[in-house]
Short mmCIF file of C-alpha atoms in Angstrom, two decimals:
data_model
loop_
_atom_site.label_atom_id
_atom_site.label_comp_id
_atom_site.label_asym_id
_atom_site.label_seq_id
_atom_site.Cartn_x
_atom_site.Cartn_y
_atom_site.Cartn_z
CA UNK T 1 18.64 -60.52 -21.43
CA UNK T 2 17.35 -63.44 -22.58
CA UNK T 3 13.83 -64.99 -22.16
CA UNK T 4 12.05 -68.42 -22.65
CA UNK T 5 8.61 -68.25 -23.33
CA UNK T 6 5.83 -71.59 -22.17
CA UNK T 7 2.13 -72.22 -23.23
CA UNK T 8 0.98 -73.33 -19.44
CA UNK T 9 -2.28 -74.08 -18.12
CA UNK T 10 -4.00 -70.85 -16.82
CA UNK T 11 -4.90 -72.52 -13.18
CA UNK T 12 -0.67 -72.42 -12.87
CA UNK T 13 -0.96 -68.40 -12.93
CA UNK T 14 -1.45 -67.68 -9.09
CA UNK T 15 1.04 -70.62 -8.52
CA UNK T 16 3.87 -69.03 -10.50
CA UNK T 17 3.49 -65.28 -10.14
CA UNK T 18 2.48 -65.30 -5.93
CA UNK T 19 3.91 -69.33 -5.08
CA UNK T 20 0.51 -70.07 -4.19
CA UNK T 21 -0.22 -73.63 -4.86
CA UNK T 22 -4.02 -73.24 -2.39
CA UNK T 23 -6.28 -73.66 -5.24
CA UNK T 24 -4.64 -76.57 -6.03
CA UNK T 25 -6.18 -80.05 -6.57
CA UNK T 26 -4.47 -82.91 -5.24
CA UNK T 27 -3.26 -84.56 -8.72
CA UNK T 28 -2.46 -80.41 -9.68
CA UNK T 29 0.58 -80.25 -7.33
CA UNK T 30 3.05 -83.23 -8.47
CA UNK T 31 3.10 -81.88 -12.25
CA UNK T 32 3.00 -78.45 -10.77
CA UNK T 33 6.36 -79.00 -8.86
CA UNK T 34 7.83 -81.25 -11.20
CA UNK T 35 7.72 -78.28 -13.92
CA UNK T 36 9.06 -76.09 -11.47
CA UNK T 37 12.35 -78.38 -10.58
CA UNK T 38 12.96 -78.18 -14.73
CA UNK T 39 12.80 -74.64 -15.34
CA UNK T 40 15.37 -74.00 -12.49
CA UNK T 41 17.93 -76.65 -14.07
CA UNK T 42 17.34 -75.45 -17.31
CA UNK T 43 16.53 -71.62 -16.82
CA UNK T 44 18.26 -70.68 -13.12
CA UNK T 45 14.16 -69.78 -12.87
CA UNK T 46 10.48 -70.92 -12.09
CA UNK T 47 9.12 -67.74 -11.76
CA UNK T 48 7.52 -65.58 -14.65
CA UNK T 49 7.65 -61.89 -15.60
CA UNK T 50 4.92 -61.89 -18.03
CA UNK T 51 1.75 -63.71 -19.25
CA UNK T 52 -0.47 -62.46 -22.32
CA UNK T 53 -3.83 -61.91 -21.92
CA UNK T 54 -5.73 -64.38 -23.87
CA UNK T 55 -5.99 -67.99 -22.48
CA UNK T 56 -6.91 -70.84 -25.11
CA UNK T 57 -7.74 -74.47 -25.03
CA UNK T 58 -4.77 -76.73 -26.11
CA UNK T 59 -4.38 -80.56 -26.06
CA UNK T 60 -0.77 -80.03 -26.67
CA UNK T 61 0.80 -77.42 -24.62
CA UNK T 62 4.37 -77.43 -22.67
CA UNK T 63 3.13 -79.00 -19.40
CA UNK T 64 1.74 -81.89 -21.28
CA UNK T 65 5.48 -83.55 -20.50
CA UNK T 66 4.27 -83.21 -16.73
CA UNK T 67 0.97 -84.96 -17.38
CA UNK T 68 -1.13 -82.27 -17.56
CA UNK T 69 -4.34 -83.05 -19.77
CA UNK T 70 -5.63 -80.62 -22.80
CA UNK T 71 -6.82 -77.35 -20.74
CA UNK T 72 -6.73 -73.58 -21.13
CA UNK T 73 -3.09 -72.25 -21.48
CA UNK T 74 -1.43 -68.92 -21.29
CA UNK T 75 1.69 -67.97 -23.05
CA UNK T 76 3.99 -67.45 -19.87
CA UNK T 77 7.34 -65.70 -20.24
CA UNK T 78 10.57 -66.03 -18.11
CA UNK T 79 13.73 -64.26 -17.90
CA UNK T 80 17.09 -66.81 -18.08
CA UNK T 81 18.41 -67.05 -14.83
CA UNK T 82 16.12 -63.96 -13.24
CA UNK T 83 17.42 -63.72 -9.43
CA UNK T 84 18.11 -66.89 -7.10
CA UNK T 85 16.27 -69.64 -7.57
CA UNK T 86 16.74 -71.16 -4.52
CA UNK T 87 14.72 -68.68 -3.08
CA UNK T 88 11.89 -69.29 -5.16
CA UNK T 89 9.12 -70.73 -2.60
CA UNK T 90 7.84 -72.81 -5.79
CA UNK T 91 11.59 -74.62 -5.62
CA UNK T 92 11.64 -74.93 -1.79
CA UNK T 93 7.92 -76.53 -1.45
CA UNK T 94 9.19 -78.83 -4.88
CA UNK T 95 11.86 -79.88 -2.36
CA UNK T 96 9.28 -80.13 0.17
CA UNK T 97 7.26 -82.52 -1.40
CA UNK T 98 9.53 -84.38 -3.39
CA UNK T 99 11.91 -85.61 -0.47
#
């Protein structure tokens, strides 16, 4: 088994582990969903197994590439190619928005 491991902001956690993008600012979603539609081309995944504990402020972090600005991150970890991806209500509402 192999896993991937992200520093992410820590307002992604509900998002990723329960697909619930509610909390979400308006500018929060497009990054959000653009991460998302990467990790399932380059993982067969968007959803995490793991997070540590301890959040810390980063200005350069792995959702920066998104345009997400310096913020509290967690150290999120994902298993290659974990289940179907196209299930994944994080890829579907991606879809969603993007088309």
């Amino acid at each position: 088994m192999k896993t991937v491991t992200y520093e992410l902001p820590d307002f992604w956690a509900t998002a990723l582990f329960y697909d619930d993008t509610s909390g979400f600012e308006y500018e929060d979603e497009k990054p959000f969903q653009e991460f998302c539609e990467y990790m399932v081309q380059e993982h067969g995944t968007s959803e995490p197994v793991d997070m540590d504990e301890e959040a810390s402020f980063m200005k350069y972090h792995d959702a920066q590439r998104f345009g997400v600005l310096a913020c509290n991150v967690h150290k999120y970890t994902f298993i290659e190619n974990n289940g179907n991806p196209n299930t994944s209500a994080n890829v579907t509402l991606a879809h969603t928005i993007k088309g």
